[in-house]
mmCIF file of C-alpha atoms and ligand atoms in Angstrom:
data_model
loop_
_atom_site.group_PDB
_atom_site.id
_atom_site.type_symbol
_atom_site.label_atom_id
_atom_site.label_comp_id
_atom_site.label_asym_id
_atom_site.label_seq_id
_atom_site.Cartn_x
_atom_site.Cartn_y
_atom_site.Cartn_z
ATOM 1 C CA MET A 1 -103.255 275.703 276.376
ATOM 2 C CA PRO A 2 -103.216 275.544 280.194
ATOM 3 C CA LEU A 3 -100.334 274.015 282.144
ATOM 4 C CA GLN A 4 -100.570 270.226 281.866
ATOM 5 C CA ILE A 5 -100.975 268.737 285.339
ATOM 6 C CA VAL A 6 -100.784 265.039 286.199
ATOM 7 C CA HIS A 7 -102.821 263.821 289.153
ATOM 8 C CA HIS A 8 -104.615 260.843 290.669
ATOM 9 C CA PRO A 9 -106.993 260.858 293.663
ATOM 10 C CA ASP A 10 -105.133 257.831 295.052
ATOM 11 C CA TYR A 11 -101.951 259.883 295.499
ATOM 12 C CA ASP A 12 -103.562 260.274 298.919
ATOM 13 C CA ALA A 13 -103.164 256.929 300.707
ATOM 14 C CA GLY A 14 -105.329 258.157 303.585
ATOM 15 C CA PHE A 15 -102.895 258.311 306.525
ATOM 16 C CA ALA A 16 -104.161 259.509 309.903
ATOM 17 C CA THR A 17 -104.060 263.308 310.075
ATOM 18 C CA ASN A 18 -101.453 263.213 312.868
ATOM 19 C CA HIS A 19 -99.046 261.000 310.853
ATOM 20 C CA ARG A 20 -95.532 262.430 310.468
ATOM 21 C CA PHE A 21 -96.062 262.326 306.701
ATOM 22 C CA PRO A 22 -98.765 264.915 305.804
ATOM 23 C CA MET A 23 -100.614 262.756 303.269
ATOM 24 C CA SER A 24 -103.617 265.094 303.111
ATOM 25 C CA LYS A 25 -101.472 267.671 301.291
ATOM 26 C CA TYR A 26 -102.233 265.869 297.985
ATOM 27 C CA PRO A 27 -106.022 266.458 297.935
ATOM 28 C CA LEU A 28 -105.500 269.939 299.439
ATOM 29 C CA LEU A 29 -103.020 270.819 296.682
ATOM 30 C CA MET A 30 -105.653 269.835 294.112
ATOM 31 C CA GLU A 31 -108.167 272.002 295.955
ATOM 32 C CA ALA A 32 -105.700 274.900 295.847
ATOM 33 C CA LEU A 33 -105.161 274.387 292.098
ATOM 34 C CA ARG A 34 -108.923 274.242 291.511
ATOM 35 C CA ALA A 35 -109.381 277.471 293.503
ATOM 36 C CA ARG A 36 -106.781 279.087 291.220
ATOM 37 C CA GLY A 37 -108.651 277.918 288.106
ATOM 38 C CA MET A 38 -105.774 275.628 287.095
ATOM 39 C CA ALA A 39 -107.431 272.207 287.317
ATOM 40 C CA GLY A 40 -109.965 272.244 284.479
ATOM 41 C CA PRO A 41 -110.489 269.251 282.173
ATOM 42 C CA GLU A 42 -108.054 270.701 279.590
ATOM 43 C CA ALA A 43 -105.299 270.815 282.197
ATOM 44 C CA LEU A 44 -105.726 267.536 284.069
ATOM 45 C CA ASN A 45 -104.148 264.231 283.098
ATOM 46 C CA THR A 46 -104.719 261.060 285.112
ATOM 47 C CA ALA A 47 -101.699 259.075 286.244
ATOM 48 C CA THR A 48 -101.562 255.327 285.668
ATOM 49 C CA PRO A 49 -99.476 252.939 287.792
ATOM 50 C CA ALA A 50 -95.891 252.406 286.638
ATOM 51 C CA PRO A 51 -95.496 248.769 285.546
ATOM 52 C CA ALA A 52 -92.872 246.588 287.250
ATOM 53 C CA SER A 53 -90.744 246.626 284.090
ATOM 54 C CA TRP A 54 -90.266 250.415 284.467
ATOM 55 C CA LEU A 55 -89.660 250.256 288.206
ATOM 56 C CA LYS A 56 -86.978 247.587 287.712
ATOM 57 C CA LEU A 57 -84.976 249.928 285.469
ATOM 58 C CA ALA A 58 -84.125 251.917 288.623
ATOM 59 C CA HIS A 59 -84.694 249.495 291.494
ATOM 60 C CA ALA A 60 -83.613 245.993 292.491
ATOM 61 C CA ALA A 61 -86.099 243.477 291.091
ATOM 62 C CA ASP A 62 -86.696 241.802 294.480
ATOM 63 C CA TYR A 63 -87.522 245.147 296.138
ATOM 64 C CA VAL A 64 -89.982 246.067 293.356
ATOM 65 C CA ASP A 65 -91.703 242.685 293.748
ATOM 66 C CA GLN A 66 -91.868 243.161 297.538
ATOM 67 C CA VAL A 67 -93.565 246.562 297.186
ATOM 68 C CA ILE A 68 -96.053 245.307 294.598
ATOM 69 C CA SER A 69 -96.940 242.251 296.716
ATOM 70 C CA CYS A 70 -96.897 244.289 299.971
ATOM 71 C CA SER A 71 -94.242 242.030 301.498
ATOM 72 C CA VAL A 72 -91.514 244.593 302.218
ATOM 73 C CA PRO A 73 -89.375 243.503 305.211
ATOM 74 C CA GLU A 74 -90.138 245.455 308.390
ATOM 75 C CA LYS A 75 -86.602 246.778 308.626
ATOM 76 C CA ILE A 76 -86.985 248.489 305.243
ATOM 77 C CA GLU A 77 -90.491 249.735 306.120
ATOM 78 C CA ARG A 78 -88.982 251.389 309.188
ATOM 79 C CA GLU A 79 -86.398 253.132 306.984
ATOM 80 C CA ILE A 80 -89.184 254.290 304.659
ATOM 81 C CA GLY A 81 -91.234 255.576 307.583
ATOM 82 C CA PHE A 82 -94.507 253.716 307.022
ATOM 83 C CA PRO A 83 -95.706 250.156 306.266
ATOM 84 C CA ILE A 84 -96.272 249.265 302.604
ATOM 85 C CA ASP A 85 -99.938 248.231 302.544
ATOM 86 C CA PRO A 86 -102.022 247.984 299.338
ATOM 87 C CA ARG A 87 -102.913 251.723 299.318
ATOM 88 C CA VAL A 88 -99.318 252.826 299.899
ATOM 89 C CA SER A 89 -98.062 250.392 297.261
ATOM 90 C CA LEU A 90 -100.606 251.693 294.728
ATOM 91 C CA ARG A 91 -99.771 255.329 295.512
ATOM 92 C CA ALA A 92 -96.052 254.660 294.936
ATOM 93 C CA GLN A 93 -96.785 253.048 291.558
ATOM 94 C CA LEU A 94 -99.173 255.891 290.628
ATOM 95 C CA ALA A 95 -96.830 258.701 291.668
ATOM 96 C CA THR A 96 -94.057 257.115 289.573
ATOM 97 C CA GLY A 97 -96.335 256.573 286.577
ATOM 98 C CA GLY A 98 -97.421 260.191 287.051
ATOM 99 C CA THR A 99 -93.887 261.524 286.753
ATOM 100 C CA VAL A 100 -93.316 259.437 283.600
ATOM 101 C CA LEU A 101 -96.509 260.916 282.125
ATOM 102 C CA ALA A 102 -95.556 264.452 283.186
ATOM 103 C CA ALA A 103 -92.136 263.995 281.559
ATOM 104 C CA ARG A 104 -93.765 262.895 278.290
ATOM 105 C CA LEU A 105 -96.125 265.896 278.441
ATOM 106 C CA ALA A 106 -93.163 268.189 279.108
ATOM 107 C CA LEU A 107 -91.382 266.849 276.026
ATOM 108 C CA ARG A 108 -94.524 267.504 273.988
ATOM 109 C CA HIS A 109 -95.615 270.875 275.435
ATOM 110 C CA GLY A 110 -92.445 272.326 276.970
ATOM 111 C CA ILE A 111 -93.580 272.075 280.569
ATOM 112 C CA ALA A 112 -95.765 269.837 282.744
ATOM 113 C CA CYS A 113 -96.015 269.064 286.457
ATOM 114 C CA ASN A 114 -96.954 266.105 288.614
ATOM 115 C CA THR A 115 -98.937 266.781 291.807
ATOM 116 C CA ALA A 116 -96.745 264.180 293.532
ATOM 117 C CA GLY A 117 -93.214 262.853 292.950
ATOM 118 C CA GLY A 118 -89.724 263.834 293.947
ATOM 119 C CA SER A 119 -89.213 260.685 296.058
ATOM 120 C CA HIS A 120 -85.488 261.221 295.934
ATOM 121 C CA HIS A 121 -84.383 259.138 298.944
ATOM 122 C CA ALA A 122 -85.407 255.829 297.337
ATOM 123 C CA ARG A 123 -82.166 254.070 296.363
ATOM 124 C CA ARG A 124 -81.630 251.243 293.907
ATOM 125 C CA ALA A 125 -81.875 248.573 296.610
ATOM 126 C CA GLN A 126 -84.789 249.974 298.643
ATOM 127 C CA GLY A 127 -86.883 252.916 299.748
ATOM 128 C CA ALA A 128 -86.071 255.308 302.621
ATOM 129 C CA GLY A 129 -87.107 258.667 304.120
ATOM 130 C CA PHE A 130 -90.828 258.595 303.125
ATOM 131 C CA CYS A 131 -89.827 257.517 299.585
ATOM 132 C CA THR A 132 -90.892 254.144 298.169
ATOM 133 C CA PHE A 133 -89.902 254.403 294.499
ATOM 134 C CA ASN A 134 -87.643 257.057 292.975
ATOM 135 C CA ASP A 135 -90.020 258.463 290.369
ATOM 136 C CA VAL A 136 -87.508 260.833 288.751
ATOM 137 C CA ALA A 137 -84.910 258.070 288.358
ATOM 138 C CA VAL A 138 -87.508 255.677 286.934
ATOM 139 C CA ALA A 139 -88.827 258.322 284.511
ATOM 140 C CA SER A 140 -85.300 259.225 283.390
ATOM 141 C CA LEU A 141 -84.434 255.611 282.672
ATOM 142 C CA VAL A 142 -87.759 254.938 280.891
ATOM 143 C CA LEU A 143 -87.277 257.925 278.553
ATOM 144 C CA LEU A 144 -83.645 257.002 277.901
ATOM 145 C CA ALA A 145 -84.558 253.364 277.185
ATOM 146 C CA GLU A 146 -87.230 254.501 274.725
ATOM 147 C CA GLY A 147 -84.891 256.959 273.025
ATOM 148 C CA ALA A 148 -87.258 259.825 273.898
ATOM 149 C CA ALA A 149 -84.310 261.658 275.507
ATOM 150 C CA GLN A 150 -80.523 261.326 275.370
ATOM 151 C CA ASN A 151 -79.354 263.845 277.977
ATOM 152 C CA ILE A 152 -81.275 264.553 281.153
ATOM 153 C CA LEU A 153 -80.589 267.066 283.935
ATOM 154 C CA VAL A 154 -81.996 266.630 287.439
ATOM 155 C CA VAL A 155 -82.287 269.884 289.410
ATOM 156 C CA ASP A 156 -83.170 268.878 292.961
ATOM 157 C CA LEU A 157 -83.912 271.832 295.248
ATOM 158 C CA ASP A 158 -85.688 269.889 298.001
ATOM 159 C CA VAL A 159 -84.066 270.796 301.329
ATOM 160 C CA HIS A 160 -82.816 267.225 301.707
ATOM 161 C CA GLN A 161 -79.945 265.877 299.637
ATOM 162 C CA GLY A 162 -80.969 263.694 296.682
ATOM 163 C CA ASP A 163 -79.087 260.618 297.876
ATOM 164 C CA GLY A 164 -81.342 258.019 296.265
ATOM 165 C CA THR A 165 -81.260 259.711 292.872
ATOM 166 C CA ALA A 166 -77.474 259.923 293.134
ATOM 167 C CA ASP A 167 -77.281 256.247 294.100
ATOM 168 C CA ILE A 168 -79.283 255.211 291.021
ATOM 169 C CA LEU A 169 -78.094 257.692 288.395
ATOM 170 C CA THR A 170 -74.644 259.008 289.255
ATOM 171 C CA GLY A 171 -72.208 257.275 286.963
ATOM 172 C CA ASP A 172 -74.758 257.151 284.157
ATOM 173 C CA PRO A 173 -73.249 259.607 281.652
ATOM 174 C CA ARG A 174 -76.693 260.320 280.171
ATOM 175 C CA VAL A 175 -77.987 261.950 283.360
ATOM 176 C CA PHE A 176 -76.494 264.787 285.429
ATOM 177 C CA THR A 177 -77.689 264.980 289.018
ATOM 178 C CA PHE A 178 -77.591 268.315 290.846
ATOM 179 C CA SER A 179 -78.730 268.734 294.440
ATOM 180 C CA MET A 180 -78.761 271.957 296.473
ATOM 181 C CA HIS A 181 -79.833 271.273 300.038
ATOM 182 C CA GLY A 182 -79.384 272.005 303.724
ATOM 183 C CA ASP A 183 -76.049 270.647 304.906
ATOM 184 C CA ARG A 184 -77.364 269.554 308.302
ATOM 185 C CA ASN A 185 -80.582 267.979 307.046
ATOM 186 C CA TYR A 186 -81.355 264.282 306.485
ATOM 187 C CA PRO A 187 -79.703 262.126 305.180
ATOM 188 C CA VAL A 188 -76.762 262.074 307.563
ATOM 189 C CA ARG A 189 -74.737 259.980 305.125
ATOM 190 C CA LYS A 190 -75.117 261.665 301.756
ATOM 191 C CA ILE A 191 -74.396 259.901 298.454
ATOM 192 C CA ALA A 192 -72.540 262.226 296.095
ATOM 193 C CA SER A 193 -74.536 263.659 293.185
ATOM 194 C CA ASP A 194 -72.697 264.812 290.073
ATOM 195 C CA LEU A 195 -72.849 268.234 291.737
ATOM 196 C CA ASP A 196 -73.864 268.978 295.330
ATOM 197 C CA ILE A 197 -74.207 272.344 297.022
ATOM 198 C CA ALA A 198 -74.714 272.170 300.779
ATOM 199 C CA LEU A 199 -76.118 275.313 302.398
ATOM 200 C CA PRO A 200 -75.813 276.352 306.053
ATOM 201 C CA ASP A 201 -78.788 276.518 308.433
ATOM 202 C CA GLY A 202 -80.791 279.707 308.159
ATOM 203 C CA THR A 203 -79.787 280.533 304.569
ATOM 204 C CA GLY A 204 -82.515 282.991 303.626
ATOM 205 C CA ASP A 205 -84.008 284.177 300.338
ATOM 206 C CA THR A 206 -81.208 286.502 299.236
ATOM 207 C CA ALA A 207 -78.216 284.196 299.709
ATOM 208 C CA TYR A 208 -80.182 281.208 298.392
ATOM 209 C CA LEU A 209 -81.320 282.946 295.214
ATOM 210 C CA GLU A 210 -77.859 284.416 294.566
ATOM 211 C CA ARG A 211 -76.326 280.954 294.750
ATOM 212 C CA LEU A 212 -78.977 279.538 292.445
ATOM 213 C CA ALA A 213 -78.571 282.345 289.899
ATOM 214 C CA THR A 214 -74.847 281.553 289.692
ATOM 215 C CA ILE A 215 -75.270 277.826 289.244
ATOM 216 C CA LEU A 216 -78.103 277.673 286.667
ATOM 217 C CA PRO A 217 -76.055 278.962 283.690
ATOM 218 C CA GLN A 218 -73.277 276.515 284.619
ATOM 219 C CA LEU A 219 -75.746 273.641 284.555
ATOM 220 C CA SER A 220 -77.284 274.581 281.223
ATOM 221 C CA ALA A 221 -73.820 275.024 279.674
ATOM 222 C CA ARG A 222 -72.719 271.470 280.568
ATOM 223 C CA ALA A 223 -74.578 269.723 277.739
ATOM 224 C CA HIS A 224 -77.515 269.934 275.372
ATOM 225 C CA TRP A 225 -80.299 268.859 277.724
ATOM 226 C CA ASP A 226 -83.373 267.191 276.259
ATOM 227 C CA LEU A 227 -85.268 267.459 279.546
ATOM 228 C CA VAL A 228 -84.910 268.901 283.046
ATOM 229 C CA PHE A 229 -86.565 267.257 286.042
ATOM 230 C CA TYR A 230 -87.176 269.927 288.668
ATOM 231 C CA ASN A 231 -87.761 268.772 292.259
ATOM 232 C CA ALA A 232 -89.419 271.834 293.795
ATOM 233 C CA GLY A 233 -89.546 270.614 297.404
ATOM 234 C CA VAL A 234 -90.982 273.325 299.658
ATOM 235 C CA ASP A 235 -89.220 272.075 302.798
ATOM 236 C CA VAL A 236 -86.743 274.940 302.275
ATOM 237 C CA HIS A 237 -89.500 277.166 303.745
ATOM 238 C CA ALA A 238 -88.908 278.922 307.086
ATOM 239 C CA GLU A 239 -92.005 277.317 308.624
ATOM 240 C CA ASP A 240 -91.256 273.797 307.441
ATOM 241 C CA ARG A 241 -91.112 271.254 310.255
ATOM 242 C CA LEU A 242 -88.023 269.487 308.863
ATOM 243 C CA GLY A 243 -86.101 272.059 306.827
ATOM 244 C CA ARG A 244 -83.566 274.558 308.113
ATOM 245 C CA LEU A 245 -83.156 277.008 305.250
ATOM 246 C CA ALA A 246 -85.602 279.825 306.118
ATOM 247 C CA LEU A 247 -87.023 280.755 302.708
ATOM 248 C CA SER A 248 -90.208 282.861 302.530
ATOM 249 C CA ASN A 249 -93.163 282.359 300.189
ATOM 250 C CA ASP A 250 -91.726 285.113 297.978
ATOM 251 C CA GLY A 251 -88.378 283.318 298.026
ATOM 252 C CA LEU A 252 -90.050 280.075 296.942
ATOM 253 C CA ARG A 253 -91.832 281.874 294.115
ATOM 254 C CA SER A 254 -88.617 283.564 292.939
ATOM 255 C CA ARG A 255 -86.795 280.220 293.094
ATOM 256 C CA ASP A 256 -89.401 278.404 290.985
ATOM 257 C CA GLU A 257 -89.641 281.240 288.474
ATOM 258 C CA MET A 258 -85.859 281.441 288.224
ATOM 259 C CA VAL A 259 -85.416 277.717 287.514
ATOM 260 C CA ILE A 260 -88.334 277.356 285.118
ATOM 261 C CA GLY A 261 -87.667 280.687 283.378
ATOM 262 C CA HIS A 262 -84.000 279.833 282.896
ATOM 263 C CA PHE A 263 -84.556 276.506 281.175
ATOM 264 C CA ARG A 264 -87.702 277.481 279.270
ATOM 265 C CA GLY A 265 -85.867 280.557 278.044
ATOM 266 C CA LEU A 266 -83.371 278.172 276.459
ATOM 267 C CA GLY A 267 -86.183 276.062 274.985
ATOM 268 C CA ILE A 268 -85.459 273.111 277.292
ATOM 269 C CA PRO A 269 -88.509 271.113 278.456
ATOM 270 C CA VAL A 270 -89.122 271.113 282.225
ATOM 271 C CA CYS A 271 -90.936 268.409 284.202
ATOM 272 C CA GLY A 272 -91.846 269.628 287.698
ATOM 273 C CA VAL A 273 -92.418 267.347 290.701
ATOM 274 C CA ILE A 274 -93.495 268.639 294.094
ATOM 275 C CA GLY A 275 -90.933 267.020 296.414
ATOM 276 C CA GLY A 276 -91.029 267.382 300.184
ATOM 277 C CA GLY A 277 -92.940 269.707 302.461
ATOM 278 C CA TYR A 278 -93.845 269.122 306.098
ATOM 279 C CA SER A 279 -96.221 271.057 308.300
ATOM 280 C CA THR A 280 -99.138 270.468 310.612
ATOM 281 C CA ASP A 281 -100.817 273.434 308.865
ATOM 282 C CA VAL A 282 -101.591 271.395 305.759
ATOM 283 C CA PRO A 283 -103.603 274.080 303.882
ATOM 284 C CA ALA A 284 -100.603 276.444 304.199
ATOM 285 C CA LEU A 285 -98.337 273.622 303.031
ATOM 286 C CA ALA A 286 -100.578 272.916 300.020
ATOM 287 C CA ALA A 287 -100.464 276.621 299.122
ATOM 288 C CA ARG A 288 -96.645 276.460 299.171
ATOM 289 C CA HIS A 289 -96.704 273.490 296.777
ATOM 290 C CA ALA A 290 -99.163 275.400 294.541
ATOM 291 C CA ILE A 291 -96.460 278.025 293.921
ATOM 292 C CA LEU A 292 -94.658 275.610 291.553
ATOM 293 C CA PHE A 293 -97.816 275.312 289.459
ATOM 294 C CA GLU A 294 -98.390 279.078 289.452
ATOM 295 C CA ALA A 295 -94.807 279.655 288.313
ATOM 296 C CA ALA A 296 -95.027 276.890 285.685
ATOM 297 C CA SER A 297 -98.325 278.310 284.319
ATOM 298 C CA GLY A 298 -96.473 281.399 283.217
ATOM 299 C CA TYR A 299 -94.428 279.237 280.827
ATOM 300 C CA ALA A 300 -97.149 276.868 279.553
HETATM 301 ZN ZN1 ZN B 401 -87.202 266.927 301.568
#
């Protein structure tokens, strides 16, 4: 069976090509997956919008209603980085529903990936930093509420600290939040995860992978995990517009294979989400995001 991939064409909310958020990476990632023979009918699953009842498990009810009715206050829209119009609202609901579906597929098949997700700056009260809803937090709380999982581990390797996920989930004993990120990257005020590792600017492949190899066995030893959410943000790449960590494409590939191989080797299901990645060379960016899917395919 091929790697199960969750997607929806409306993950792309059609921003102008010069927008700071490279929205066209979503269709280009699908193109890259198709070119690699990974997006056949047996592999593709269509996301459906997350209902308000799921979103309200992780977010304040008034904020969820504001996003759904496209009446988010301007001050919050500025913190998010774009206005919440009907297309952006739909894409946020779809990306969140997509991560819930990918998590269910991971529980069933061992591994599955969403072609969006990893909106880890969205806090309980509101969105921020290009993140409207926190899909991983919502999916965790949906699975826990349903009894589909009891212990969940979040491994967040996006270059930015997972402040929103920490805000929503830290303190919940059923979820362990781990973030390894660039110390000097956004957000300036970080919210403590259960475990944070802050790396200096310019950390390259070797030091990064050594650190990761040390921490993974410690994470898997903490509890019996029913599911791992893996935020595979590619903004750790040397050519990323926002990141400062200087990883190469080979470094990205080794990172993804190390994380997925570690947990799959222990029989723990892994749900991959793509996380951040910023470049004006969007085809190159899409190819970086495709590395997660290539690595995951080896364990499907
Ligand atoms: Zn990021």
